[in-house]
Amino acid sequence: MADFTGARWRKSTRSGDNGGECVEVADDLPGLVAVRDSKDPVGPVLTFAPAAWTAFTAQAKRAQ
């Protein structure tokens, strides 16, 4: 299990002001990108390899 102590979580720029339904990302961790629900900061965290996260976000941008 990864240790997220010291992770710098930031709200997604795409989250907007929609009543707290936000995604937070920590991309300052060695070798992984972590994603969580801002409403549940102690809940589950999804992790991605940096290359996989980059590919995902690039595809999401193209799909707009």
Coordinates of C-alpha atoms in Angstrom, one line a residue:
M1 CA 0.0 0.0 0.0
A2 CA 1.3 3.4 -0.9
D3 CA 2.0 6.1 1.7
F4 CA 0.4 9.4 0.8
T5 CA 1.9 11.3 3.8
G6 CA 3.2 14.6 2.5
A7 CA 1.3 14.4 -0.8
R8 CA 0.3 17.8 -2.1
W9 CA -3.3 17.3 -3.2
R10 CA -4.8 19.8 -5.7
K11 CA -8.3 20.1 -7.0
S12 CA -8.7 19.3 -10.6
T13 CA -9.0 22.4 -12.8
R14 CA -12.0 20.7 -14.4
S15 CA -13.9 20.3 -11.1
G16 CA -15.4 23.8 -11.0
D17 CA -17.8 25.0 -8.4
N18 CA -20.3 22.2 -8.4
G19 CA -21.2 21.7 -4.7
G20 CA -18.1 19.7 -3.7
E21 CA -18.1 16.9 -6.3
C22 CA -14.4 17.3 -7.0
V23 CA -11.5 15.2 -7.9
E24 CA -8.1 15.8 -6.3
V25 CA -4.8 14.8 -7.7
A26 CA -1.4 14.4 -6.2
D27 CA 1.3 14.2 -8.8
D28 CA 4.3 15.0 -6.6
L29 CA 4.8 11.4 -5.5
P30 CA 7.7 9.3 -6.7
G31 CA 6.6 7.0 -9.5
L32 CA 2.9 7.5 -9.3
V33 CA -0.1 9.8 -9.6
A34 CA -2.8 9.5 -6.9
V35 CA -6.4 10.5 -7.4
R36 CA -9.1 10.8 -4.7
D37 CA -12.6 12.1 -4.1
S38 CA -12.4 15.5 -2.3
K39 CA -15.4 14.7 -0.2
D40 CA -13.7 11.6 1.2
P41 CA -10.0 12.6 1.8
V42 CA -9.4 9.5 4.0
G43 CA -11.2 7.2 1.6
P44 CA -9.8 5.1 -1.2
V45 CA -7.2 6.4 -3.6
L46 CA -6.6 5.4 -7.2
T47 CA -3.0 5.3 -8.3
F48 CA -1.6 5.5 -11.8
A49 CA 1.8 5.3 -13.4
P50 CA 2.7 8.8 -14.5
A51 CA 2.7 7.7 -18.2
A52 CA -0.8 6.2 -17.9
W53 CA -2.1 9.4 -16.2
T54 CA -0.6 11.6 -18.9
A55 CA -2.2 9.4 -21.6
F56 CA -5.6 9.5 -19.8
T57 CA -5.6 13.2 -19.3
A58 CA -4.5 13.8 -23.0
Q59 CA -7.4 11.6 -24.2
A60 CA -9.8 13.4 -21.9
K61 CA -8.8 16.7 -23.3
R62 CA -9.2 15.5 -26.9
A63 CA -12.7 14.1 -26.1
Q64 CA -14.0 17.5 -25.1

